[in-house]
Short mmCIF file of N, CA, C and O in Angstrom, two decimals:
data_model
loop_
_atom_site.label_atom_id
_atom_site.label_comp_id
_atom_site.label_asym_id
_atom_site.label_seq_id
_atom_site.Cartn_x
_atom_site.Cartn_y
_atom_site.Cartn_z
N UNK A 58 2.50 -7.48 0.39
CA UNK A 58 2.37 -8.19 -0.51
C UNK A 58 1.56 -7.60 -1.55
O UNK A 58 0.91 -7.23 -1.59
N UNK A 59 2.55 -8.31 -2.46
CA UNK A 59 2.39 -7.55 -4.10
C UNK A 59 3.25 -6.49 -4.11
O UNK A 59 4.16 -7.00 -4.20
N UNK A 60 2.84 -6.71 -6.10
CA UNK A 60 3.85 -5.93 -6.94
C UNK A 60 3.34 -4.84 -7.69
O UNK A 60 2.38 -4.63 -7.85
N UNK A 61 3.54 -3.27 -7.07
CA UNK A 61 3.38 -2.60 -7.75
C UNK A 61 3.80 -1.94 -8.98
O UNK A 61 5.52 -1.89 -8.96
N UNK A 62 2.98 -1.20 -9.97
CA UNK A 62 3.10 -0.15 -11.27
C UNK A 62 2.80 0.91 -10.67
O UNK A 62 1.80 1.34 -10.32
N UNK A 63 3.58 1.39 -11.91
CA UNK A 63 2.97 3.33 -11.75
C UNK A 63 1.92 2.77 -13.36
O UNK A 63 2.77 2.31 -13.84
N UNK A 64 1.16 3.34 -12.69
CA UNK A 64 0.19 3.98 -14.25
C UNK A 64 -0.12 5.44 -14.58
O UNK A 64 -0.37 5.54 -13.29
N UNK A 65 -1.19 5.43 -15.47
CA UNK A 65 -1.86 6.37 -15.37
C UNK A 65 -3.40 5.96 -15.48
O UNK A 65 -3.37 5.66 -16.19
N UNK A 66 -3.60 7.45 -15.50
CA UNK A 66 -5.33 6.87 -14.72
C UNK A 66 -5.65 8.30 -16.16
O UNK A 66 -5.71 9.37 -15.41
N UNK A 67 -5.54 7.44 -17.30
CA UNK A 67 -6.41 8.17 -18.31
C UNK A 67 -7.88 9.10 -17.86
O UNK A 67 -7.26 10.02 -18.74
N UNK A 68 -8.92 8.57 -17.36
CA UNK A 68 -9.89 9.64 -16.70
C UNK A 68 -9.38 10.80 -16.37
O UNK A 68 -10.06 12.18 -16.97
N UNK A 69 -8.12 10.53 -14.78
CA UNK A 69 -8.74 11.99 -13.97
C UNK A 69 -7.46 12.31 -15.52
O UNK A 69 -6.74 13.71 -14.08
N UNK A 70 -6.23 12.08 -15.47
CA UNK A 70 -4.84 12.62 -16.15
C UNK A 70 -3.76 12.49 -14.72
O UNK A 70 -3.08 13.75 -14.79
N UNK A 71 -3.80 11.66 -14.67
CA UNK A 71 -2.69 11.76 -13.10
C UNK A 71 -1.90 10.43 -12.42
O UNK A 71 -2.94 9.08 -13.79
N UNK A 72 -1.22 10.27 -12.19
CA UNK A 72 -0.18 8.97 -11.95
C UNK A 72 -1.02 8.00 -10.52
O UNK A 72 -1.24 9.01 -10.17
N UNK A 73 -0.93 6.93 -11.12
CA UNK A 73 -1.41 6.13 -9.78
C UNK A 73 -0.27 5.16 -9.78
O UNK A 73 0.08 4.69 -10.16
N UNK A 74 -0.53 3.82 -8.82
CA UNK A 74 -0.12 3.07 -8.58
C UNK A 74 -1.18 1.59 -8.68
O UNK A 74 -1.77 2.00 -8.04
N UNK A 75 -0.68 1.16 -9.54
CA UNK A 75 -1.36 -0.23 -9.38
C UNK A 75 -0.76 -1.53 -9.23
O UNK A 75 0.34 -1.81 -8.96
N UNK A 76 -1.00 -2.25 -8.29
CA UNK A 76 -0.82 -2.70 -7.00
C UNK A 76 -1.09 -4.48 -7.34
O UNK A 76 -2.63 -5.09 -7.17
N UNK A 77 -0.95 -5.50 -7.93
CA UNK A 77 -0.94 -6.81 -7.77
C UNK A 77 -0.83 -8.27 -7.37
O UNK A 77 0.97 -7.68 -6.89
N UNK A 78 -1.44 -9.14 -6.94
CA UNK A 78 -1.35 -9.76 -6.36
C UNK A 78 0.09 -11.45 -6.80
O UNK A 78 0.01 -10.79 -8.08
N UNK A 79 0.90 -10.98 -6.37
CA UNK A 79 2.01 -12.62 -7.02
C UNK A 79 1.73 -13.38 -7.57
O UNK A 79 0.78 -13.75 -7.30
N UNK A 80 2.10 -13.23 -9.09
CA UNK A 80 1.61 -14.69 -9.86
C UNK A 80 1.24 -15.53 -9.42
O UNK A 80 0.56 -16.80 -9.02
N UNK A 81 2.61 -16.19 -8.46
CA UNK A 81 2.00 -18.09 -7.23
C UNK A 81 1.02 -17.58 -6.67
O UNK A 81 0.82 -18.32 -5.93
N UNK A 82 0.65 -16.56 -5.85
CA UNK A 82 -0.97 -16.32 -5.36
C UNK A 82 -1.59 -16.06 -5.87
O UNK A 82 -2.75 -15.69 -5.02
N UNK A 83 -1.60 -15.29 -6.76
CA UNK A 83 -2.78 -14.67 -7.87
C UNK A 83 -4.47 -15.81 -7.66
O UNK A 83 -5.15 -14.98 -7.13
N UNK A 84 -4.08 -16.16 -7.79
CA UNK A 84 -5.17 -17.12 -7.86
C UNK A 84 -6.08 -18.67 -5.95
O UNK A 84 -6.12 -19.34 -6.21
N UNK A 85 -5.18 -17.88 -5.05
CA UNK A 85 -5.30 -18.41 -4.21
C UNK A 85 -6.19 -17.89 -3.25
O UNK A 85 -6.30 -16.30 -2.98
N UNK A 86 -7.10 -18.41 -3.08
CA UNK A 86 -8.22 -17.97 -2.62
C UNK A 86 -8.74 -17.30 -0.82
O UNK A 86 -9.03 -15.90 -0.61
N UNK A 87 -7.58 -17.95 -0.38
CA UNK A 87 -6.93 -16.57 0.81
C UNK A 87 -5.95 -16.09 0.36
O UNK A 87 -6.51 -15.07 1.10
N UNK A 88 -5.18 -15.73 -0.47
CA UNK A 88 -4.45 -14.84 -0.41
C UNK A 88 -5.62 -13.55 -0.87
O UNK A 88 -4.99 -12.44 -0.80
N UNK A 89 -6.28 -13.99 -2.42
CA UNK A 89 -7.35 -12.53 -2.64
C UNK A 89 -8.09 -12.40 -1.64
O UNK A 89 -8.06 -11.50 -1.22
N UNK A 90 -8.55 -13.71 -0.59
CA UNK A 90 -8.98 -12.31 0.30
C UNK A 90 -8.50 -11.17 1.40
O UNK A 90 -8.96 -10.54 1.44
N UNK A 91 -7.16 -12.28 1.92
CA UNK A 91 -6.70 -10.76 2.38
C UNK A 91 -6.15 -9.75 1.68
O UNK A 91 -6.59 -8.56 2.21
N UNK A 92 -5.66 -9.82 0.48
CA UNK A 92 -5.79 -8.44 -0.39
C UNK A 92 -6.91 -7.60 -0.60
O UNK A 92 -6.28 -6.48 -0.28
N UNK A 93 -8.01 -8.24 -0.32
CA UNK A 93 -9.30 -7.60 -0.80
C UNK A 93 -10.05 -6.88 1.03
O UNK A 93 -10.36 -5.44 0.56
N UNK A 94 -9.10 -7.80 1.76
CA UNK A 94 -9.54 -7.22 3.19
C UNK A 94 -8.53 -5.71 3.14
O UNK A 94 -9.01 -4.64 3.74
N UNK A 95 -7.21 -5.57 2.39
CA UNK A 95 -6.29 -4.39 2.58
C UNK A 95 -6.53 -3.40 1.59
O UNK A 95 -6.79 -2.55 2.61
N UNK A 96 -7.25 -3.86 0.72
CA UNK A 96 -8.07 -2.58 0.26
C UNK A 96 -9.02 -1.70 1.12
O UNK A 96 -9.12 -0.62 0.92
N UNK A 97 -9.94 -2.95 1.60
CA UNK A 97 -11.42 -2.49 2.25
C UNK A 97 -10.73 -1.38 3.54
O UNK A 97 -10.89 -0.77 3.52
N UNK A 98 -10.04 -1.77 4.06
CA UNK A 98 -9.38 -1.35 5.46
C UNK A 98 -8.66 -0.27 4.91
O UNK A 98 -8.55 0.61 5.77
N UNK A 99 -7.95 -0.33 4.19
CA UNK A 99 -7.21 1.43 3.54
C UNK A 99 -7.92 2.33 3.58
O UNK A 99 -7.27 2.94 3.21
N UNK A 100 -8.99 1.85 2.68
CA UNK A 100 -9.64 2.75 2.06
C UNK A 100 -11.12 3.67 2.91
O UNK A 100 -10.74 4.33 2.74
N UNK A 101 -10.64 2.78 4.31
CA UNK A 101 -11.50 3.46 5.07
C UNK A 101 -11.07 4.33 6.03
O UNK A 101 -11.22 5.32 6.96
N UNK A 102 -9.33 3.99 5.66
CA UNK A 102 -8.55 5.87 6.51
C UNK A 102 -8.33 7.10 5.50
O UNK A 102 -8.05 6.69 3.86
N UNK A 103 -7.84 7.85 5.91
CA UNK A 103 -7.92 9.24 5.26
C UNK A 103 -6.57 9.65 6.64
O UNK A 103 -6.93 10.01 7.21
N UNK A 104 -5.55 9.08 5.88
CA UNK A 104 -4.52 10.17 6.74
C UNK A 104 -3.69 10.28 6.30
O UNK A 104 -2.86 9.86 4.75
N UNK A 105 -2.29 11.44 5.93
CA UNK A 105 -1.73 11.79 5.39
C UNK A 105 -0.08 10.39 5.30
O UNK A 105 1.02 11.24 4.37
N UNK A 106 -0.45 9.75 6.51
CA UNK A 106 0.90 8.98 6.34
C UNK A 106 0.57 7.98 5.38
O UNK A 106 1.35 7.21 5.88
N UNK A 107 -0.73 7.61 5.13
CA UNK A 107 -1.46 6.17 4.72
C UNK A 107 -2.10 6.94 3.27
O UNK A 107 -2.50 7.55 3.26
N UNK A 108 -1.30 5.50 2.00
CA UNK A 108 -1.49 6.55 0.31
C UNK A 108 -3.10 5.91 0.78
O UNK A 108 -3.78 5.09 1.41
N UNK A 109 -3.43 6.50 0.15
CA UNK A 109 -5.28 7.13 -0.60
C UNK A 109 -4.97 5.20 -1.42
O UNK A 109 -4.89 5.03 -2.30
N UNK A 110 -6.88 4.87 -1.26
CA UNK A 110 -7.46 4.08 -1.97
C UNK A 110 -8.55 4.22 -3.39
O UNK A 110 -8.75 4.79 -2.62
N UNK A 111 -8.09 4.08 -4.98
CA UNK A 111 -9.00 4.58 -5.75
C UNK A 111 -9.77 4.05 -5.86
O UNK A 111 -10.76 4.25 -5.94
N UNK A 112 -9.47 2.16 -5.97
CA UNK A 112 -10.14 0.93 -6.69
C UNK A 112 -9.18 0.01 -6.16
O UNK A 112 -8.58 0.03 -5.90
N UNK A 113 -10.65 -0.82 -6.53
CA UNK A 113 -10.30 -2.77 -6.52
C UNK A 113 -11.20 -2.77 -8.01
O UNK A 113 -11.89 -2.98 -7.93
N UNK A 114 -10.19 -3.85 -8.61
CA UNK A 114 -10.80 -4.51 -9.24
C UNK A 114 -9.97 -6.08 -10.16
O UNK A 114 -9.21 -6.44 -9.35
N UNK A 115 -10.55 -6.13 -11.29
CA UNK A 115 -9.67 -6.83 -11.58
C UNK A 115 -10.09 -7.19 -13.31
O UNK A 115 -10.98 -6.40 -13.84
N UNK A 116 -8.49 -6.85 -14.00
CA UNK A 116 -8.54 -7.50 -15.13
C UNK A 116 -7.95 -8.86 -15.40
O UNK A 116 -6.59 -9.10 -15.26
N UNK A 117 -8.07 -9.35 -16.79
CA UNK A 117 -7.64 -11.10 -17.07
C UNK A 117 -7.64 -12.11 -15.30
O UNK A 117 -6.34 -12.40 -15.88
N UNK A 118 -8.41 -11.56 -14.76
CA UNK A 118 -8.50 -12.99 -14.20
C UNK A 118 -7.36 -12.48 -12.30
O UNK A 118 -6.99 -13.37 -11.85
N UNK A 119 -6.78 -10.95 -13.15
CA UNK A 119 -6.32 -10.33 -11.86
C UNK A 119 -6.45 -9.38 -10.61
O UNK A 119 -7.22 -8.37 -11.92
N UNK A 120 -6.68 -9.69 -9.73
CA UNK A 120 -6.79 -8.48 -9.03
C UNK A 120 -5.79 -7.71 -8.72
O UNK A 120 -4.49 -7.55 -8.87
N UNK A 121 -6.31 -6.22 -8.58
CA UNK A 121 -5.58 -4.88 -8.36
C UNK A 121 -6.17 -3.70 -7.31
O UNK A 121 -7.47 -4.17 -6.89
N UNK A 122 -5.49 -3.75 -6.65
CA UNK A 122 -5.55 -2.64 -6.12
C UNK A 122 -4.76 -0.73 -6.42
O UNK A 122 -4.09 -1.21 -7.46
N UNK A 123 -5.91 -0.17 -6.68
CA UNK A 123 -5.73 1.41 -7.67
C UNK A 123 -5.26 2.63 -6.54
O UNK A 123 -6.23 2.42 -5.71
N UNK A 124 -3.63 2.88 -6.43
CA UNK A 124 -3.66 3.56 -5.22
C UNK A 124 -3.19 5.31 -5.24
O UNK A 124 -2.87 4.96 -6.31
N UNK A 125 -3.54 6.06 -4.48
CA UNK A 125 -2.43 7.12 -4.76
C UNK A 125 -1.09 6.61 -5.29
O UNK A 125 -0.43 6.10 -4.11
N UNK A 126 -0.06 7.11 -6.28
CA UNK A 126 1.25 7.63 -5.97
C UNK A 126 1.59 7.92 -5.48
O UNK A 126 1.47 9.31 -5.63
N UNK A 127 3.12 7.65 -4.93
CA UNK A 127 3.36 8.51 -3.91
C UNK A 127 4.77 8.14 -4.58
O UNK A 127 5.92 7.65 -4.64
N UNK A 128 5.78 9.68 -5.37
CA UNK A 128 7.07 9.90 -5.68
C UNK A 128 7.84 10.06 -5.15
O UNK A 128 7.43 10.85 -3.80
N UNK A 129 8.96 9.24 -4.49
CA UNK A 129 10.18 9.40 -4.01
C UNK A 129 10.42 7.63 -3.86
O UNK A 129 10.49 6.91 -4.09
N UNK A 130 11.56 7.56 -2.19
CA UNK A 130 11.81 6.66 -2.10
C UNK A 130 11.81 5.76 -1.24
O UNK A 130 10.77 6.21 -0.15
N UNK A 131 11.87 4.30 -1.57
CA UNK A 131 10.56 3.95 -0.69
C UNK A 131 11.19 3.68 0.77
O UNK A 131 12.94 3.34 0.99
N UNK A 132 10.66 3.03 1.97
CA UNK A 132 11.81 3.21 3.57
C UNK A 132 12.73 2.12 3.16
O UNK A 132 13.29 2.63 3.71
N UNK A 133 11.96 0.54 2.39
CA UNK A 133 13.10 -0.10 2.73
C UNK A 133 14.33 0.16 1.79
O UNK A 133 15.54 0.19 2.27
N UNK A 134 14.36 1.10 0.64
CA UNK A 134 15.25 1.10 -0.14
C UNK A 134 16.17 2.59 0.92
O UNK A 134 17.22 2.34 1.24
N UNK A 135 15.70 3.20 1.35
CA UNK A 135 15.94 4.64 1.94
C UNK A 135 17.54 3.99 3.29
O UNK A 135 17.74 4.30 3.92
N UNK A 136 16.16 2.96 4.09
CA UNK A 136 16.95 2.13 5.04
C UNK A 136 18.05 0.91 5.26
O UNK A 136 18.85 0.76 5.31
N UNK A 137 17.83 0.88 3.64
CA UNK A 137 19.17 -0.43 3.51
C UNK A 137 20.83 0.24 3.49
O UNK A 137 21.07 1.00 2.92
N UNK A 138 21.08 -0.20 4.20
CA UNK A 138 22.25 -0.71 4.19
C UNK A 138 23.90 1.03 4.89
O UNK A 138 24.48 0.57 4.69
N UNK A 139 22.42 1.61 5.57
CA UNK A 139 23.98 1.89 5.76
C UNK A 139 22.85 2.84 6.91
O UNK A 139 21.06 2.78 7.66
N UNK A 140 23.79 3.30 8.15
CA UNK A 140 22.85 3.77 9.21
C UNK A 140 22.09 5.12 8.64
O UNK A 140 22.48 5.94 8.17
N UNK A 141 20.89 5.37 9.94
CA UNK A 141 19.99 6.98 9.28
C UNK A 141 20.49 7.27 10.96
O UNK A 141 20.72 7.44 11.45
N UNK A 142 20.57 9.56 9.89
CA UNK A 142 21.33 10.23 11.41
C UNK A 142 20.20 10.16 11.85
O UNK A 142 18.52 9.87 12.00
N UNK A 143 20.16 10.70 13.44
CA UNK A 143 19.20 10.73 14.33
C UNK A 143 17.86 11.87 14.20
O UNK A 143 16.44 10.99 14.22
N UNK A 144 18.19 12.57 13.74
CA UNK A 144 16.97 13.29 12.85
C UNK A 144 16.21 12.94 11.76
O UNK A 144 14.43 13.16 12.04
N UNK A 145 16.18 12.15 11.13
CA UNK A 145 16.04 11.56 10.21
C UNK A 145 14.88 10.40 10.60
O UNK A 145 13.66 10.06 10.42
N UNK A 146 15.95 9.70 11.71
CA UNK A 146 14.93 8.52 11.77
C UNK A 146 13.98 8.87 13.47
O UNK A 146 13.13 7.88 13.01
N UNK A 147 14.31 9.60 13.57
CA UNK A 147 13.26 10.41 14.72
C UNK A 147 11.83 10.46 14.22
O UNK A 147 10.65 10.54 14.18
N UNK A 148 11.92 11.56 12.68
CA UNK A 148 11.72 11.95 11.76
C UNK A 148 10.02 11.26 11.05
O UNK A 148 9.32 11.08 11.39
N UNK A 149 11.15 9.78 10.39
CA UNK A 149 10.68 8.49 10.52
C UNK A 149 9.62 8.08 11.07
O UNK A 149 8.20 7.69 11.13
N UNK A 150 10.05 8.10 12.82
CA UNK A 150 9.47 7.09 13.78
C UNK A 150 8.47 8.29 13.82
O UNK A 150 7.22 7.15 14.70
N UNK A 151 8.42 9.09 14.15
CA UNK A 151 7.27 9.95 14.11
C UNK A 151 5.77 9.55 13.10
O UNK A 151 4.45 9.56 13.49
N UNK A 152 6.27 9.46 11.83
CA UNK A 152 5.24 9.66 11.23
C UNK A 152 4.53 7.96 11.14
O UNK A 152 3.30 7.78 10.61
N UNK A 153 5.81 6.93 11.17
CA UNK A 153 5.07 5.90 11.25
C UNK A 153 4.47 4.94 11.83
O UNK A 153 3.07 4.99 12.43
N UNK A 154 4.56 5.95 13.52
CA UNK A 154 3.97 5.97 14.75
C UNK A 154 1.80 6.38 14.62
O UNK A 154 1.34 6.25 15.29
N UNK A 155 2.67 7.72 14.03
CA UNK A 155 1.36 9.01 13.72
C UNK A 155 0.16 7.69 13.03
O UNK A 155 -1.18 7.51 13.23
N UNK A 156 0.34 6.72 11.93
CA UNK A 156 -0.59 6.54 10.42
C UNK A 156 -0.93 5.33 12.07
O UNK A 156 -2.07 4.18 12.14
N UNK A 157 0.07 4.07 12.73
CA UNK A 157 0.02 3.53 13.53
C UNK A 157 -1.21 3.50 14.39
O UNK A 157 -2.33 2.59 14.35
N UNK A 158 -0.74 4.40 15.03
CA UNK A 158 -2.27 5.53 15.64
C UNK A 158 -3.44 5.34 15.52
O UNK A 158 -4.77 4.67 15.67
N UNK A 159 -3.53 5.77 13.39
CA UNK A 159 -4.57 6.12 12.88
C UNK A 159 -5.57 4.61 12.59
O UNK A 159 -6.82 4.18 12.81
N UNK A 160 -4.10 3.51 12.45
CA UNK A 160 -5.29 2.15 11.54
C UNK A 160 -5.74 2.34 13.63
O UNK A 160 -6.90 1.14 13.12
N UNK A 161 -5.19 1.50 13.92
CA UNK A 161 -5.48 0.91 15.50
C UNK A 161 -6.74 1.99 16.35
O UNK A 161 -7.58 1.27 17.03
N UNK A 162 -7.05 3.25 15.30
CA UNK A 162 -7.77 4.11 16.29
C UNK A 162 -9.33 3.75 14.84
O UNK A 162 -10.03 4.07 15.78
N UNK A 163 -8.86 3.62 14.24
CA UNK A 163 -10.39 2.27 13.86
C UNK A 163 -10.62 1.57 13.98
O UNK A 163 -11.07 0.54 12.92
N UNK A 164 -9.60 0.90 14.72
CA UNK A 164 -9.84 -0.53 15.16
C UNK A 164 -9.63 -2.08 13.29
O UNK A 164 -9.97 -2.82 13.55
N UNK A 165 -8.27 -1.25 12.90
CA UNK A 165 -7.94 -2.25 12.12
C UNK A 165 -6.23 -2.85 12.53
O UNK A 165 -5.80 -2.68 13.07
N UNK A 166 -6.49 -4.40 12.62
CA UNK A 166 -5.86 -5.12 13.05
C UNK A 166 -5.61 -6.07 12.01
O UNK A 166 -6.52 -7.09 11.59
N UNK A 167 -4.11 -6.12 11.54
CA UNK A 167 -3.34 -7.27 10.11
C UNK A 167 -3.03 -8.09 11.05
O UNK A 167 -2.19 -8.61 11.95
N UNK A 168 -3.90 -9.65 11.20
CA UNK A 168 -3.43 -10.89 11.27
C UNK A 168 -2.07 -11.10 11.54
O UNK A 168 -1.52 -11.42 9.74
N UNK A 169 -1.42 -11.78 11.85
CA UNK A 169 -0.26 -12.54 10.77
C UNK A 169 -0.07 -13.33 9.67
O UNK A 169 -1.53 -14.08 10.25
N UNK A 170 0.79 -13.23 9.02
CA UNK A 170 0.63 -14.30 8.08
C UNK A 170 0.84 -15.91 8.22
O UNK A 170 1.73 -15.93 8.99
#
């Protein structure tokens, strides 16, 4: 849920990712609350397979999350249009399951939209 941009944290001299709500829901109270909950929940986690949340704020009336920038290919891009070899598939499945275990271990459960 959101649009992500690569940005520079000029204070600390590092690349970060800025996640904004899409414009069509940016003023929707329920969407904004879900976005805040997402930031709070993710910021409570410290796991190598879950990106780190640095900040939550607003600018020009639009809410955003500042998070760790992870260079590479998205999972969506990696799996689109082709089969993955078994070793890659197994490695991804283990990383995803490990992250989900950490999320569930913290009692964080996201309700369906």
